[in-house]
Short mmCIF file of C-alpha atoms in Angstrom, two decimals:
data_model
loop_
_atom_site.label_atom_id
_atom_site.label_comp_id
_atom_site.label_asym_id
_atom_site.label_seq_id
_atom_site.Cartn_x
_atom_site.Cartn_y
_atom_site.Cartn_z
CA MET A 1 -204.32 16.46 -97.08
CA SER A 2 -204.57 12.96 -95.40
CA THR A 3 -202.84 11.33 -92.65
CA VAL A 4 -201.78 7.82 -92.12
CA THR A 5 -202.30 6.31 -88.69
CA PRO A 6 -199.81 3.41 -88.11
CA SER A 7 -201.63 0.38 -87.13
CA GLN A 8 -201.17 -1.20 -83.71
CA THR A 9 -201.16 -4.78 -83.31
CA SER A 10 -202.17 -6.24 -80.29
CA SER A 11 -201.56 -9.97 -78.82
CA THR A 12 -204.78 -12.02 -78.14
CA PRO A 13 -205.28 -13.69 -74.82
CA ALA A 14 -204.26 -17.00 -76.03
CA GLU A 15 -201.01 -15.61 -77.64
CA LEU A 16 -200.14 -14.16 -74.10
CA ARG A 17 -200.64 -17.27 -72.44
CA THR A 18 -198.54 -19.35 -74.88
CA ALA A 19 -195.51 -16.84 -75.05
CA ARG A 20 -192.49 -17.93 -73.38
CA PRO A 21 -189.91 -15.63 -71.55
CA ALA A 22 -186.57 -15.22 -73.23
CA TYR A 23 -184.73 -16.15 -70.31
CA LYS A 24 -185.37 -19.79 -68.63
CA VAL A 25 -183.93 -20.90 -65.22
CA THR A 26 -182.00 -24.07 -66.06
CA ALA A 27 -179.58 -26.20 -64.06
CA ALA A 28 -176.77 -25.28 -66.06
CA ARG A 29 -177.38 -21.61 -65.56
CA VAL A 30 -177.68 -21.87 -61.85
CA LEU A 31 -174.43 -23.72 -61.67
CA ARG A 32 -172.58 -20.95 -63.60
CA SER A 33 -174.07 -18.38 -61.47
CA GLU A 34 -172.85 -20.22 -58.42
CA TRP A 35 -169.51 -20.63 -60.05
CA ALA A 36 -169.25 -17.06 -60.80
CA LYS A 37 -170.27 -15.96 -57.32
CA LEU A 38 -167.68 -18.05 -55.79
CA TRP A 39 -164.62 -16.77 -58.04
CA SER A 40 -165.80 -13.10 -57.74
CA LEU A 41 -164.95 -12.96 -53.95
CA ARG A 42 -161.40 -12.71 -52.57
CA SER A 43 -161.87 -14.98 -49.61
CA PRO A 44 -162.24 -18.52 -51.64
CA TRP A 45 -158.88 -17.66 -53.31
CA ILE A 46 -157.18 -17.14 -50.07
CA THR A 47 -158.89 -19.99 -48.21
CA LEU A 48 -158.37 -22.62 -50.84
CA GLY A 49 -154.72 -21.52 -51.13
CA LEU A 50 -154.32 -22.20 -47.43
CA ALA A 51 -156.01 -25.28 -47.46
CA LEU A 52 -153.43 -26.62 -50.12
CA LEU A 53 -150.56 -25.03 -48.39
CA PHE A 54 -152.01 -26.86 -45.09
CA LEU A 55 -152.08 -30.17 -47.13
CA VAL A 56 -148.51 -30.04 -48.68
CA ALA A 57 -146.54 -28.18 -46.15
CA PHE A 58 -147.82 -29.91 -42.90
CA GLY A 59 -147.28 -33.28 -44.66
CA MET A 60 -143.63 -32.47 -45.64
CA ILE A 61 -143.01 -31.22 -42.26
CA ALA A 62 -143.87 -34.42 -40.69
CA ALA A 63 -141.79 -36.35 -43.15
CA PHE A 64 -138.96 -34.17 -42.23
CA GLN A 65 -139.47 -34.39 -38.65
CA PHE A 66 -140.02 -38.39 -38.87
CA LYS A 67 -136.55 -38.63 -41.02
CA SER A 68 -134.61 -36.33 -38.42
CA ARG A 69 -135.59 -38.48 -35.33
CA ILE A 70 -134.59 -41.42 -37.27
CA THR A 71 -131.15 -40.40 -38.28
CA SER A 72 -130.54 -38.77 -34.68
CA GLY A 73 -131.94 -41.65 -32.82
CA ARG A 74 -134.16 -39.32 -30.85
CA PRO A 75 -137.15 -40.92 -28.84
CA MET A 76 -140.49 -40.73 -30.83
CA ASP A 77 -144.00 -41.26 -29.65
CA ARG A 78 -145.27 -44.76 -30.48
CA ASP A 79 -148.08 -43.93 -32.86
CA PHE A 80 -145.62 -41.33 -34.78
CA ALA A 81 -142.87 -44.15 -34.98
CA ALA A 82 -145.55 -46.49 -36.50
CA GLN A 83 -146.37 -44.03 -39.51
CA SER A 84 -145.85 -44.69 -42.87
CA ALA A 85 -145.18 -42.40 -45.79
CA LEU A 86 -149.08 -42.23 -46.48
CA GLY A 87 -149.85 -41.27 -43.11
CA LEU A 88 -147.30 -38.82 -42.90
CA SER A 89 -148.20 -36.93 -45.90
CA LEU A 90 -151.78 -36.84 -44.89
CA PHE A 91 -151.03 -34.99 -41.57
CA GLY A 92 -152.21 -31.76 -42.83
CA THR A 93 -155.57 -33.38 -43.61
CA ASN A 94 -157.18 -32.03 -40.18
CA PHE A 95 -156.02 -28.39 -41.05
CA ALA A 96 -157.37 -28.31 -44.40
CA GLN A 97 -160.59 -29.93 -43.49
CA LEU A 98 -161.32 -26.87 -41.38
CA ALA A 99 -160.34 -24.43 -44.11
CA LEU A 100 -162.34 -26.29 -46.53
CA GLY A 101 -165.30 -26.62 -44.24
CA VAL A 102 -165.24 -22.92 -43.01
CA LEU A 103 -165.09 -21.75 -46.72
CA GLY A 104 -168.30 -24.27 -47.45
CA VAL A 105 -170.09 -22.40 -44.42
CA LEU A 106 -169.27 -18.83 -45.80
CA VAL A 107 -170.43 -19.89 -49.41
CA ALA A 108 -174.04 -20.58 -48.08
CA ALA A 109 -174.43 -18.55 -44.95
CA GLY A 110 -172.46 -15.41 -46.40
CA GLU A 111 -175.34 -14.57 -48.57
CA TYR A 112 -177.58 -14.77 -45.83
CA SER A 113 -175.48 -12.28 -44.08
CA THR A 114 -175.39 -9.75 -46.95
CA GLY A 115 -178.83 -10.17 -47.80
CA MET A 116 -178.02 -11.27 -51.37
CA ILE A 117 -179.80 -14.49 -50.79
CA ARG A 118 -183.01 -12.84 -51.65
CA SER A 119 -181.92 -11.86 -55.29
CA THR A 120 -180.69 -15.40 -55.58
CA LEU A 121 -184.20 -16.93 -54.65
CA ALA A 122 -185.81 -14.22 -57.06
CA ALA A 123 -183.91 -15.52 -59.73
CA VAL A 124 -184.34 -19.21 -58.76
CA PRO A 125 -187.97 -19.29 -57.20
CA ARG A 126 -187.86 -22.95 -56.93
CA ARG A 127 -185.06 -22.59 -54.08
CA LEU A 128 -183.66 -26.18 -54.06
CA PRO A 129 -181.80 -25.88 -57.18
CA VAL A 130 -179.59 -23.21 -55.44
CA LEU A 131 -178.74 -25.52 -52.69
CA TRP A 132 -177.89 -28.56 -55.09
CA SER A 133 -175.83 -25.92 -57.11
CA LYS A 134 -173.90 -24.52 -54.19
CA ALA A 135 -172.99 -27.79 -52.95
CA ALA A 136 -172.02 -29.40 -56.44
CA VAL A 137 -170.00 -26.40 -57.23
CA TYR A 138 -167.94 -26.01 -54.08
CA GLY A 139 -167.69 -29.81 -53.43
CA LEU A 140 -166.18 -30.39 -56.87
CA ILE A 141 -163.77 -27.73 -56.07
CA ALA A 142 -163.00 -28.87 -52.67
CA LEU A 143 -162.46 -32.56 -54.23
CA VAL A 144 -160.23 -31.34 -56.81
CA LEU A 145 -158.07 -29.22 -54.72
CA GLY A 146 -157.97 -31.83 -51.95
CA THR A 147 -157.09 -34.57 -54.14
CA ALA A 148 -154.25 -32.71 -55.98
CA GLY A 149 -152.92 -31.70 -52.58
CA VAL A 150 -152.60 -35.12 -50.95
CA PHE A 151 -151.07 -36.45 -54.19
CA VAL A 152 -148.53 -33.60 -54.20
CA ALA A 153 -147.79 -34.10 -50.52
CA PHE A 154 -147.28 -37.72 -51.00
CA SER A 155 -144.99 -37.57 -53.99
CA ALA A 156 -142.92 -35.29 -51.84
CA ASP A 157 -142.80 -37.30 -48.83
CA SER A 158 -141.96 -40.52 -50.77
CA GLY A 159 -138.74 -38.63 -51.67
CA ILE A 160 -137.79 -37.44 -48.29
CA LEU A 161 -138.55 -40.80 -46.63
CA SER A 162 -137.01 -43.04 -49.47
CA SER A 163 -134.07 -44.34 -47.29
CA THR A 164 -136.40 -44.87 -44.06
CA ARG A 165 -138.48 -47.79 -42.92
CA ALA A 166 -141.56 -45.61 -43.62
CA ALA A 167 -140.98 -45.48 -47.47
CA MET A 168 -143.60 -46.32 -49.78
CA THR A 169 -144.27 -45.55 -53.44
CA PHE A 170 -147.68 -45.16 -55.42
CA SER A 171 -147.45 -48.98 -56.37
CA ASP A 172 -147.60 -50.05 -52.89
CA ALA A 173 -150.77 -51.58 -51.68
CA GLY A 174 -153.56 -49.33 -50.44
CA VAL A 175 -151.55 -46.11 -51.21
CA VAL A 176 -153.54 -44.62 -54.19
CA ARG A 177 -156.92 -45.79 -52.62
CA GLY A 178 -156.00 -43.93 -49.26
CA LEU A 179 -155.03 -40.70 -51.29
CA LEU A 180 -158.20 -41.04 -53.36
CA GLY A 181 -160.17 -41.53 -50.31
CA ALA A 182 -158.48 -38.55 -48.59
CA GLY A 183 -159.50 -36.30 -51.60
CA LEU A 184 -163.03 -37.31 -51.31
CA TYR A 185 -163.21 -36.84 -47.65
CA LEU A 186 -162.04 -33.27 -47.92
CA GLY A 187 -164.78 -32.84 -50.97
CA LEU A 188 -167.53 -34.04 -48.70
CA VAL A 189 -166.42 -31.90 -45.73
CA GLY A 190 -166.97 -28.90 -48.32
CA VAL A 191 -170.37 -30.20 -49.03
CA ILE A 192 -171.07 -30.54 -45.30
CA GLY A 193 -169.81 -26.81 -44.65
CA VAL A 194 -172.32 -25.64 -47.49
CA ALA A 195 -175.28 -27.57 -45.89
CA LEU A 196 -174.51 -26.40 -42.43
CA GLY A 197 -174.24 -22.71 -43.59
CA ALA A 198 -177.65 -23.17 -45.40
CA LEU A 199 -179.10 -24.71 -42.43
CA LEU A 200 -178.13 -22.60 -39.82
CA ARG A 201 -177.99 -19.42 -42.02
CA SER A 202 -175.14 -17.98 -39.53
CA VAL A 203 -171.48 -17.99 -40.35
CA ALA A 204 -170.49 -18.19 -36.79
CA GLY A 205 -172.95 -20.70 -35.78
CA GLY A 206 -172.02 -22.94 -38.83
CA ILE A 207 -168.39 -22.88 -38.11
CA ALA A 208 -168.90 -23.48 -34.33
CA VAL A 209 -171.34 -26.86 -35.30
CA LEU A 210 -168.64 -27.94 -38.01
CA VAL A 211 -165.61 -27.65 -35.50
CA ALA A 212 -167.61 -29.31 -32.79
CA SER A 213 -168.76 -32.13 -35.12
CA LEU A 214 -165.05 -33.02 -36.41
CA MET A 215 -162.82 -32.07 -33.79
CA LEU A 216 -164.51 -31.51 -30.35
CA ILE A 217 -166.94 -34.34 -30.17
CA PRO A 218 -164.50 -37.08 -31.17
CA GLY A 219 -162.10 -35.84 -28.28
CA LEU A 220 -165.13 -35.74 -25.70
CA THR A 221 -165.98 -39.73 -26.50
CA SER A 222 -162.71 -40.52 -24.61
CA LEU A 223 -164.48 -39.55 -21.53
CA LEU A 224 -167.29 -42.26 -22.19
CA PRO A 225 -166.63 -45.97 -20.84
CA THR A 226 -164.51 -48.07 -23.32
CA SER A 227 -167.55 -50.41 -24.46
CA TRP A 228 -169.64 -47.08 -25.32
CA GLN A 229 -166.59 -45.67 -27.16
CA ASN A 230 -166.27 -48.96 -29.32
CA HIS A 231 -169.68 -48.52 -30.22
CA ILE A 232 -170.03 -44.76 -30.93
CA SER A 233 -166.67 -43.71 -31.92
CA PRO A 234 -166.31 -45.33 -35.27
CA TYR A 235 -169.45 -43.60 -36.61
CA LEU A 236 -168.78 -40.20 -35.77
CA PRO A 237 -168.00 -38.09 -39.02
CA SER A 238 -164.35 -37.47 -38.43
CA HIS A 239 -163.67 -41.18 -37.51
CA ALA A 240 -165.92 -42.54 -40.37
CA GLY A 241 -163.70 -40.06 -42.76
CA GLU A 242 -160.55 -41.26 -41.53
CA ALA A 243 -161.37 -44.86 -42.14
CA MET A 244 -161.65 -43.80 -45.85
CA PHE A 245 -157.79 -43.07 -46.23
CA ALA A 246 -156.35 -45.36 -43.24
CA LEU A 247 -154.06 -47.68 -44.58
CA HIS A 248 -154.39 -50.16 -41.68
CA HIS A 249 -157.84 -51.16 -39.96
CA ASP A 250 -158.64 -53.39 -36.74
CA SER A 251 -161.54 -54.22 -34.77
CA THR A 252 -162.38 -50.70 -33.57
CA THR A 253 -162.27 -48.90 -36.99
CA LEU A 254 -164.64 -49.23 -39.93
CA SER A 255 -163.40 -50.29 -43.31
CA PRO A 256 -162.90 -47.86 -46.22
CA THR A 257 -166.34 -48.76 -47.88
CA ALA A 258 -168.26 -48.73 -44.20
CA GLY A 259 -166.45 -45.26 -43.67
CA LEU A 260 -167.66 -44.05 -47.06
CA LEU A 261 -171.09 -45.14 -46.43
CA VAL A 262 -171.42 -43.61 -42.84
CA PHE A 263 -169.70 -40.41 -43.96
CA LEU A 264 -172.15 -40.19 -47.03
CA GLY A 265 -175.02 -40.55 -44.62
CA TRP A 266 -173.70 -37.55 -42.37
CA THR A 267 -173.47 -35.34 -45.77
CA VAL A 268 -177.00 -36.42 -46.94
CA LEU A 269 -178.34 -35.71 -43.50
CA ALA A 270 -176.89 -32.24 -43.63
CA LEU A 271 -178.11 -31.44 -47.12
CA ALA A 272 -181.67 -32.75 -46.07
CA GLY A 273 -181.88 -30.41 -43.12
CA ALA A 274 -180.70 -27.79 -45.19
CA ALA A 275 -183.30 -28.37 -47.82
CA VAL A 276 -186.09 -28.68 -45.43
CA ARG A 277 -185.28 -25.26 -43.88
CA LEU A 278 -184.99 -23.65 -47.36
CA LEU A 279 -188.32 -24.86 -48.36
CA ARG A 280 -190.38 -24.05 -45.12
CA THR A 281 -188.80 -20.64 -44.03
CA ASP A 282 -188.32 -17.29 -45.64
CA ALA A 283 -184.96 -15.93 -46.63
#
């Protein structure tokens, strides 16, 4: 009686060197991964909903307040009285930028606080694609939501203010440009939030720097001499961003194009700092 021994096949060293893994890390797969991680949490849904609510609700509240004061003859602040439908519809931008910026910080710094970043970087050893994907995915979401929000707010405000001196329509000069500029500004704020979260690796630290950059430092510049203010203030992130969607400009403000370039510069600077730290320090 004879037995048959199954033959064993062995791979040669050359075959082992040329064998390719079944799974490859590609830009598309990293993007899909970041997209899935973002929507798997509850906080993005809540925060993005709040940002949209801020844009529409505060824009409508400002329009109703303007119309009620006009019809009742109550006194108004000079700046508020000079507002147009575009300016009133963008009243919620300051609140929405905080919501979108804070969520951007959470998108990046949240992984460091939970330790998930180690798994992420183990799956994507080159590291930088993770940062680019986080910034691209969340920046696109913030851009779409911000643009939709300001267009809805303006549509509502144009109806509320149709019989007042602030009335405007989409066909008026500068309106569409201003709305698109506001949406782009909010999208870039989201990218800056991601960059700060990746740079500081701390939710509290990232939010603190974000709030200081967008709200505290511009207010502190009022303490500087006037000549200093005129040279420094227009180039601060928030003021450069406001120039992107302001309807009127003067000698103390940047043009929409210059404001966009300055704000893009701040965004690139934040991303560059995050990239350098991601490459040079361990998770």
